[in-house]
Coordinates of C-alpha atoms in Angstrom, one line a residue:
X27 CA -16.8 8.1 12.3
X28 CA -15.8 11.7 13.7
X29 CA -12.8 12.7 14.9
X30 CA -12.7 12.0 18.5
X31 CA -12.9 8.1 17.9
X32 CA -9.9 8.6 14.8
X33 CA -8.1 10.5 17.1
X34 CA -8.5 8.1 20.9
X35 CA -5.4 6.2 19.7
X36 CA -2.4 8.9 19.3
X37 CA 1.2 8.0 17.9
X38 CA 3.7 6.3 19.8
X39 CA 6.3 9.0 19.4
X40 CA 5.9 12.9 19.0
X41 CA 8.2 15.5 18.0
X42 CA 8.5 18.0 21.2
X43 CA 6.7 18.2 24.7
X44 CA 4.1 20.4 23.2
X45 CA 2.8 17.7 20.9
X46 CA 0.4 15.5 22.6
X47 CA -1.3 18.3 24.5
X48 CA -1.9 19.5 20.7
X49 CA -3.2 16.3 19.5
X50 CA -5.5 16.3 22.8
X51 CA -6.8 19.8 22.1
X52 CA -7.7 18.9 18.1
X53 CA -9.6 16.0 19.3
X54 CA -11.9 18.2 21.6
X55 CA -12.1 20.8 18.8
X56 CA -13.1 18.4 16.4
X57 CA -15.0 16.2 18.6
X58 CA -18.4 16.1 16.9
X59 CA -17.0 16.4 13.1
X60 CA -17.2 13.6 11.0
X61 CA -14.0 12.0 9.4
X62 CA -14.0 12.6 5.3
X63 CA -13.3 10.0 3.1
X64 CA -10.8 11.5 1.2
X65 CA -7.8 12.1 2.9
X66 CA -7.0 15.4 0.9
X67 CA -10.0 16.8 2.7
X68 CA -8.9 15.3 5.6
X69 CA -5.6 17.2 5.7
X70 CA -6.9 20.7 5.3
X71 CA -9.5 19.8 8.4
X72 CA -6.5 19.4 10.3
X73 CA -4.3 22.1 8.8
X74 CA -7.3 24.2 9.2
X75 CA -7.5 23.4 13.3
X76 CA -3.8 24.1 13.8
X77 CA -4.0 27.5 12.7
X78 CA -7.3 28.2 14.7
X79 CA -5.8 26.7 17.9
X80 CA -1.6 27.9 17.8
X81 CA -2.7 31.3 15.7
X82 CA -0.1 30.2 13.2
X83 CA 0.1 28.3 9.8
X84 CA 1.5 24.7 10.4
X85 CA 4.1 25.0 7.7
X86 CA 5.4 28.3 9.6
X87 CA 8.8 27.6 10.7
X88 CA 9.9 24.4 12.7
X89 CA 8.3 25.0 16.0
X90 CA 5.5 27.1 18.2
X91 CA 5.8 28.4 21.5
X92 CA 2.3 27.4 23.5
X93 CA 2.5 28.5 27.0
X94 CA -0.5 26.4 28.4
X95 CA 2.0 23.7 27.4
X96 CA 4.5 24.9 29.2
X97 CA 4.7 21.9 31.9
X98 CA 8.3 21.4 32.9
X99 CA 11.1 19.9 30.8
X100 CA 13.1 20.7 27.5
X101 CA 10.8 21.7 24.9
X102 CA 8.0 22.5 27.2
X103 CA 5.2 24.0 25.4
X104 CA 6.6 23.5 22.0
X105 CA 5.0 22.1 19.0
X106 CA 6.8 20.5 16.3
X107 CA 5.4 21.8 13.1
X108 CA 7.4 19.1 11.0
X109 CA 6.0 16.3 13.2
X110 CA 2.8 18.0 12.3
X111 CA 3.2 18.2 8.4
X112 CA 4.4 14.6 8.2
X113 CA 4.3 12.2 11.1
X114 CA 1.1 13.0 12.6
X115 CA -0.6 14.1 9.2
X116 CA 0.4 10.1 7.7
X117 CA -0.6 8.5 10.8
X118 CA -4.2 9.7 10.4
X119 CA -4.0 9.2 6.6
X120 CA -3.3 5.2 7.5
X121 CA -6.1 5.1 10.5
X122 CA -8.5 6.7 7.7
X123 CA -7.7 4.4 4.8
X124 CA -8.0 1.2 7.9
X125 CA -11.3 2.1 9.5
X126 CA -12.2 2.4 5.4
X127 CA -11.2 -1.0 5.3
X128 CA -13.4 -2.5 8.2
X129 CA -15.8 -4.2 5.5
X130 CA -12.9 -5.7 3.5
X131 CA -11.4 -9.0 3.3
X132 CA -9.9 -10.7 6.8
X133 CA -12.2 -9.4 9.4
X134 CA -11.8 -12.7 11.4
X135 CA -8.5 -12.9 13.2
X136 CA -8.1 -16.8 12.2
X137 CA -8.8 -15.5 8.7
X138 CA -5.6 -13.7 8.7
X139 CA -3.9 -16.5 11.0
X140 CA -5.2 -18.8 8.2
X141 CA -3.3 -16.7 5.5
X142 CA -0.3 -15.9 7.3
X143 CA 1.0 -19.4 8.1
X144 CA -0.3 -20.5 4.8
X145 CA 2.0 -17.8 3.4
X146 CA 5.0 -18.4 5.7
X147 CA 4.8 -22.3 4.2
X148 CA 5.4 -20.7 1.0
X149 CA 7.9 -18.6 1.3
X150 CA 10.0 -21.2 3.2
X151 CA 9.3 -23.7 0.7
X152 CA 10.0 -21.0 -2.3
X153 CA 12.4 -18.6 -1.4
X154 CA 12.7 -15.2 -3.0
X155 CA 16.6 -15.4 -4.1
X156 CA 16.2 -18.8 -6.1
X157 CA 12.4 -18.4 -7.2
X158 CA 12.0 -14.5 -8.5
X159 CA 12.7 -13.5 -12.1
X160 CA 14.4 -10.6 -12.1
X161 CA 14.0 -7.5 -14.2
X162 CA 15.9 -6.2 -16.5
X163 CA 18.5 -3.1 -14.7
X164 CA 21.8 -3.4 -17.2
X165 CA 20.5 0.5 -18.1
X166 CA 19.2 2.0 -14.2
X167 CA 19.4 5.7 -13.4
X168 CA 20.5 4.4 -10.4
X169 CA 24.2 3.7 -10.0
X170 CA 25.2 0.9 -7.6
X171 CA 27.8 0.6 -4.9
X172 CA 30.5 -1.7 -6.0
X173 CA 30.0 -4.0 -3.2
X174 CA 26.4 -5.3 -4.3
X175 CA 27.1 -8.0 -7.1
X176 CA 23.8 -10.0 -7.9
X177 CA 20.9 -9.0 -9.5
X178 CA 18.6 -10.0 -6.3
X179 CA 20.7 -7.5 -4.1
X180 CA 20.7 -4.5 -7.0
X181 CA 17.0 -4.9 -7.0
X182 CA 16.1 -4.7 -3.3
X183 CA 19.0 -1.6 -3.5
X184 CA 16.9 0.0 -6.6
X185 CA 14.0 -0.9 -4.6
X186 CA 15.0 1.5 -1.3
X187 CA 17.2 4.1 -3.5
X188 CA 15.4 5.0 -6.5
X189 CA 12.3 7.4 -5.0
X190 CA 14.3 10.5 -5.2
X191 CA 15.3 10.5 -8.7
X192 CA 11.1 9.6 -9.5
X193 CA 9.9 12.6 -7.5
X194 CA 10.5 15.2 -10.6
X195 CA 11.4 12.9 -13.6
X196 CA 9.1 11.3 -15.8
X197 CA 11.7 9.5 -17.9
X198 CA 12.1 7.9 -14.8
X199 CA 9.4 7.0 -13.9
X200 CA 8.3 6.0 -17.4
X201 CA 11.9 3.7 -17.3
X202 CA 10.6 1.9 -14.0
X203 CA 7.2 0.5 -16.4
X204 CA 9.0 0.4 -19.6
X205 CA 12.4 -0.8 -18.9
X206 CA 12.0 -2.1 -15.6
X207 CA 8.3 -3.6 -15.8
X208 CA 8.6 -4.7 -19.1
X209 CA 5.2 -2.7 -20.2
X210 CA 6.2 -2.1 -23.5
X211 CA 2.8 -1.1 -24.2
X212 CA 2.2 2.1 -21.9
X213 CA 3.6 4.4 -24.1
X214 CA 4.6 8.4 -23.2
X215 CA 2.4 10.3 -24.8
X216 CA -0.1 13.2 -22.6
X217 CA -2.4 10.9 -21.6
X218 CA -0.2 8.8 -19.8
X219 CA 1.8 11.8 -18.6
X220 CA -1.2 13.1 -16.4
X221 CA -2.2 10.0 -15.0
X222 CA 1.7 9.5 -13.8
X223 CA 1.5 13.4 -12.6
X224 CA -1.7 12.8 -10.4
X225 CA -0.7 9.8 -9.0
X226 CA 1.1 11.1 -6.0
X227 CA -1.9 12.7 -5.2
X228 CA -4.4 9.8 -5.1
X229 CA -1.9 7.8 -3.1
X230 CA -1.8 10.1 -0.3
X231 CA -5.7 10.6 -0.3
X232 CA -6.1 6.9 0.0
X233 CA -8.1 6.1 -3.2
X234 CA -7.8 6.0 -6.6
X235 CA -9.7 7.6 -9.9
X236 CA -11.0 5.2 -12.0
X237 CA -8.5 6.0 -15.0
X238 CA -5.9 5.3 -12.8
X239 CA -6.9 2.0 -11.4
X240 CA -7.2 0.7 -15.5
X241 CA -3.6 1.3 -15.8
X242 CA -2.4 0.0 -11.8
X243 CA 0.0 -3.1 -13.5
X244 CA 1.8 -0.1 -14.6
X245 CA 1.5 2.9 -12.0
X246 CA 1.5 0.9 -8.7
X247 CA 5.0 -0.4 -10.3
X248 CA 5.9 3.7 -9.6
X249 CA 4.2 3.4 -6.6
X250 CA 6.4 0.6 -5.3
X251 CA 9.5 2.8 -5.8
X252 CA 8.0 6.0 -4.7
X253 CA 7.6 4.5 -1.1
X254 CA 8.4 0.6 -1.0
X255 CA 7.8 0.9 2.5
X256 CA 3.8 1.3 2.0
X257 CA 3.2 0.0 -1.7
X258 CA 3.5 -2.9 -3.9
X259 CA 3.0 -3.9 -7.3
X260 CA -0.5 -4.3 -8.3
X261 CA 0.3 -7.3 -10.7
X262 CA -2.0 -9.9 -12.5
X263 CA -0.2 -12.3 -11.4
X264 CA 0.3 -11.3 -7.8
X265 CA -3.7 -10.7 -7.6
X266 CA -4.3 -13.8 -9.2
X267 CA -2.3 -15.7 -6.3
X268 CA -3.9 -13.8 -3.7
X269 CA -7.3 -14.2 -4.5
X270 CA -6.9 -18.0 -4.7
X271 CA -5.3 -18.2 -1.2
X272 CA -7.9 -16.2 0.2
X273 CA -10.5 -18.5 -1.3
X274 CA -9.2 -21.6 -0.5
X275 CA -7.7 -20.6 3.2
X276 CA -10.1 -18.1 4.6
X277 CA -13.5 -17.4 5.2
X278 CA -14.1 -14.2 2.9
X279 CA -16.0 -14.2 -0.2
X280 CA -14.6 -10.4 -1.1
X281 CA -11.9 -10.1 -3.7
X282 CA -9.3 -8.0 -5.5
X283 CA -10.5 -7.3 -8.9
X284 CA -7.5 -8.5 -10.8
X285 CA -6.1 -6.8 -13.7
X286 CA -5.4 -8.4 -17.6
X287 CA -3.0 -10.3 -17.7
X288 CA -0.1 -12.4 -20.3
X289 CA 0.8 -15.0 -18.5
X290 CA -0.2 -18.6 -20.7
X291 CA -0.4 -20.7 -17.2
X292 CA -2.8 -18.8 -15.2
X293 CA -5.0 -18.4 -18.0
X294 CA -5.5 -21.9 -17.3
X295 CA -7.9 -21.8 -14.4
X296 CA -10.1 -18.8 -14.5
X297 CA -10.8 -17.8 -11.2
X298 CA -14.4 -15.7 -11.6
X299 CA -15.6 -19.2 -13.1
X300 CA -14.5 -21.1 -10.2
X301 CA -15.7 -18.6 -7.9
X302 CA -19.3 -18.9 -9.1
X303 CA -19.0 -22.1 -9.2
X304 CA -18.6 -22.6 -5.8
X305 CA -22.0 -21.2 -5.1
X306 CA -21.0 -18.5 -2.3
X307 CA -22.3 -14.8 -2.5
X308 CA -19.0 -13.2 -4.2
X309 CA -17.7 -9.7 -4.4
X310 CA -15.4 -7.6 -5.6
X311 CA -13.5 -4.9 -3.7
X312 CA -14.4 -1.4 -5.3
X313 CA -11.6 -0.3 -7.8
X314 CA -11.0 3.4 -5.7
X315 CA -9.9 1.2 -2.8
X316 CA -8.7 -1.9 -4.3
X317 CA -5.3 -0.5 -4.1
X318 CA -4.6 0.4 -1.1
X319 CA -6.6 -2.3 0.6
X320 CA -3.9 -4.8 -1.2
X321 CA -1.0 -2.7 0.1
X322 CA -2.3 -2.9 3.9
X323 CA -2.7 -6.6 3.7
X324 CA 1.4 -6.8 1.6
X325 CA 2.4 -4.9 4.7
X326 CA 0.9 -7.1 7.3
X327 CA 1.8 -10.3 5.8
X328 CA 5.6 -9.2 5.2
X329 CA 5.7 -8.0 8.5
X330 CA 4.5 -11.3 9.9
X331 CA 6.7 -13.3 7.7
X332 CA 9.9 -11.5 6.8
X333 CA 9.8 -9.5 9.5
X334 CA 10.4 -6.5 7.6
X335 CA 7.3 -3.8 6.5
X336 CA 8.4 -3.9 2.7
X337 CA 5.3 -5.1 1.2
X338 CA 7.0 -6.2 -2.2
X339 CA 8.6 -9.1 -0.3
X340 CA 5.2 -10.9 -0.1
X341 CA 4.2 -9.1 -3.8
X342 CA 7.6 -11.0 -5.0
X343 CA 6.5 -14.3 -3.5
X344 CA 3.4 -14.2 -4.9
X345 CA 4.3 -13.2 -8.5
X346 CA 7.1 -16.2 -8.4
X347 CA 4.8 -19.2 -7.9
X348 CA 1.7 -18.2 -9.3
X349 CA 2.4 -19.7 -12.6
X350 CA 3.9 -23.1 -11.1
X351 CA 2.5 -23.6 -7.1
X352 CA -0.6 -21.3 -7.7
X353 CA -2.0 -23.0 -10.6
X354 CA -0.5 -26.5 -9.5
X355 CA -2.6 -26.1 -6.8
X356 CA -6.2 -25.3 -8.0
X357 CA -5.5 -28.2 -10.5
X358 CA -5.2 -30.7 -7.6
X359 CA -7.9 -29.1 -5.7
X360 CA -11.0 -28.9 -8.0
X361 CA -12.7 -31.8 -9.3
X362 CA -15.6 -31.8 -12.5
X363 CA -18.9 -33.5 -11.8
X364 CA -22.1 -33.3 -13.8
X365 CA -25.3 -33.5 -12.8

C-alpha cells in the first residue's frame, strides 16, 4: 500500500485551518511511496515530509504560518504542530497496524456480528461487578479519592489514573505484574528491566520483538495501564476464551497463539487438540502482531457492547468465565466417536 490510499481517509477533526491542506499536500508528496511496516519508520517518513514542505521541524514551536493556506478565517494558514506530533501521527499509526490486519481473523462482517451478539449474551448474563476477581490494590502507588469505596470502582480508577506514575518508574511498573498481576515469577533483574524499557517503543510501532511477546501475560498487563484506552491484558485465560468463541461462532480458522497458563479448569480441554480435530486448515496469528491484533478486536467489541472504547471491559469478561462458562461450554459441545 503507499501513501495516497493510507492517507484518502483524513481525521475527523484537525488542530487549525492550516491542517487539512497539509495533510492534502503530504499525500501528493508521498503519492507513489510505499507504506512501511513498522510504524517507527513510518513516523520519520512523515516527520521527514513536514520539514521538506513547511521548511521547519514539526516539533518547532506550537504552530506554522503557511500563506498558500491562507483562505479566510481564524487560524488561516496555520498548522498545528502538536496536532501534528500526536493526533495525526496516532491516527496513521492505527490505519497502518488495520490495513496490517486485513488477513486476520473477522474479515466477514457476520463474523464479527456472530461474535458481538454472542459476546453481548455474555456479558448480560455475567456481569463484570459480581463475576471479576479482583486484584490485590491494599498497597497502590495510587491514592484513591474518598468517595470510591469498592474494589470494582478503585480498579477501573487505577485502571484510567495510574499511566503517569508508569511513564518513568519501574517499581511501578514491576508493582502492576508483581503485586497487581500476581506474576510472582517475573522477577527484576536486567533482563526484565530492558524488555519493560523497550516496551513503549514496540507499542507505538505496532509489533512486537519476539522476547517480548514470551513474556506478554506480564508486559501487556503494563500495557493496559500505560493506555487502557488502546490495550488490554494479553492473558491465558482471556486468549483461551477468545479463541473458543471464534471457533465455535465464526467462520475463521486463524487464532491467537495463547500464552502458558495456571489455571486447573482450562487445562481441561486443550484447544490445539480440538482444533485439529476438527479437521479445518488452522493457523496461528504471527507473535509480532498477535498483540495488537487482540487489542483492535478488545476495542471493537467493548465499543459495541459497553459502549465505551476500554478494551479491558471485554478482556475482564473474558478472564471471568473462562474457567466456568468457557469450559462448561466446550464440555457440552464436543462429543467422542471412534472409528
Amino acid at each position: 500500500m503507499n501513501f495516497n490510499k493510507l492517507m484518502k481517509t483524513a481525521p475527523k477533526q484537525w488542530g487549525l485551518r492550516g491542517d487539512p491542506y497539509l495533510w492534502q499536500d503530504m499525500r501528493e508528496h508521498l503519492k507513489n511511496v510505499s507504506v512501511p511496516i513498522d510504524n517507527g519508520d513510518l513516523k520519520k517518513i512523515i516527520t521527514d515530509v513536514f520539514h521538506k514542505i513547511t521548511g521547519k521541524p514539526i516539533d518547532t514551536c506550537d504552530s506554522i504560518y503557511m500563506k498558500k493556506y491562507a483562505h479566510g478565517g481564524m487560524s488561516s494558514g496555520c498548522v498545528c504542530t502538536h496536532f501534528w506530533q500526536n493526533e495525526a501521527m496516532n491516527f496513521l499509526f492505527e490505519k497502518n497496524i488495520q490495513r496490517q490486519l486485513s488477513s486476520k481473523p473477522l474479515e466477514e462482517d457476520k463474523d464479527i456480528d456472530n461474535l458481538i451478539n454472542k459476546v453481548r449474551s455474555l456479558s448480560q448474563k455475567y456481569p463484570l461487578k459480581q463475576t471479576i476477581d479482583l486484584p490485590d490494590i491494599s498497597n497502590s502507588p495510587l491514592e484513591f479519592p474518598s468517595n470510591i469505596d469498592s474494589a470494582f470502582d478503585k480498579n477501573i480508577y487505577l485502571k484510567h489514573h495510574l499511566s503517569p506514575l508508569l511513564q518513568s518508574s519501574l517499581n511501578n511498573r514491576y508493582w502492576v505484574i508483581q503485586n497487581w498481576g500476581g506474576i510472582r515469577s517475573l522477577k527484576r533483574n536486567e533482563k526484565n528491566d530492558k524488555l519493560l524499557l523497550k516496551l513503549d517503543q514496540q507499542l507505538e510501532r505496532g509489533h512486537l520483538t519476539r522476547d517480548v511477546f514470551m513474556v506478554i501475560s506480564s508486559l501487556s498487563k503494563v500495557a493496559s495501564f500505560l493506555d487502557h484506552t488502546q490495550y488490554a491484558i494479553y492473558d491465558s485465560r482471556v486468549i483461551y476464551a477468545l479463541n473458543w468463541l471464534l471457533f465455535k461462532y465464526t467462520s475463521t480458522t486463524t487464532f491467537f497463539p495463547q500464552p502458558t497458563g495456571r489455571n486447573a479448569d482450562i487445562a481441561r480441554f486443550e484447544l490445539d487438540t480440538i482444533f485439529n480435530l476438527s479437521n479445518k486448515n488452522i493457523s496461528y496469528i504471527d507473535s509480532k502482531e498477535a498483540y495488537h491484533t487482540y487489542c483492535q478486536l478488545m476495542r471493537k467489541l467493548a465499543l459495541d457492547i459497553y459502549g465505551a472504547e476500554n478494551p479491558y471491559l471485554i478482556e475482564m469478561l473474558l478472564f471471568s468465565i473462562a474457567p466456568s462458562y468457557i469450559v462448561e461450554d466446550i464440555s457440552n459441545s464436543l462429543s467422542l466417536t471412534l472409528k
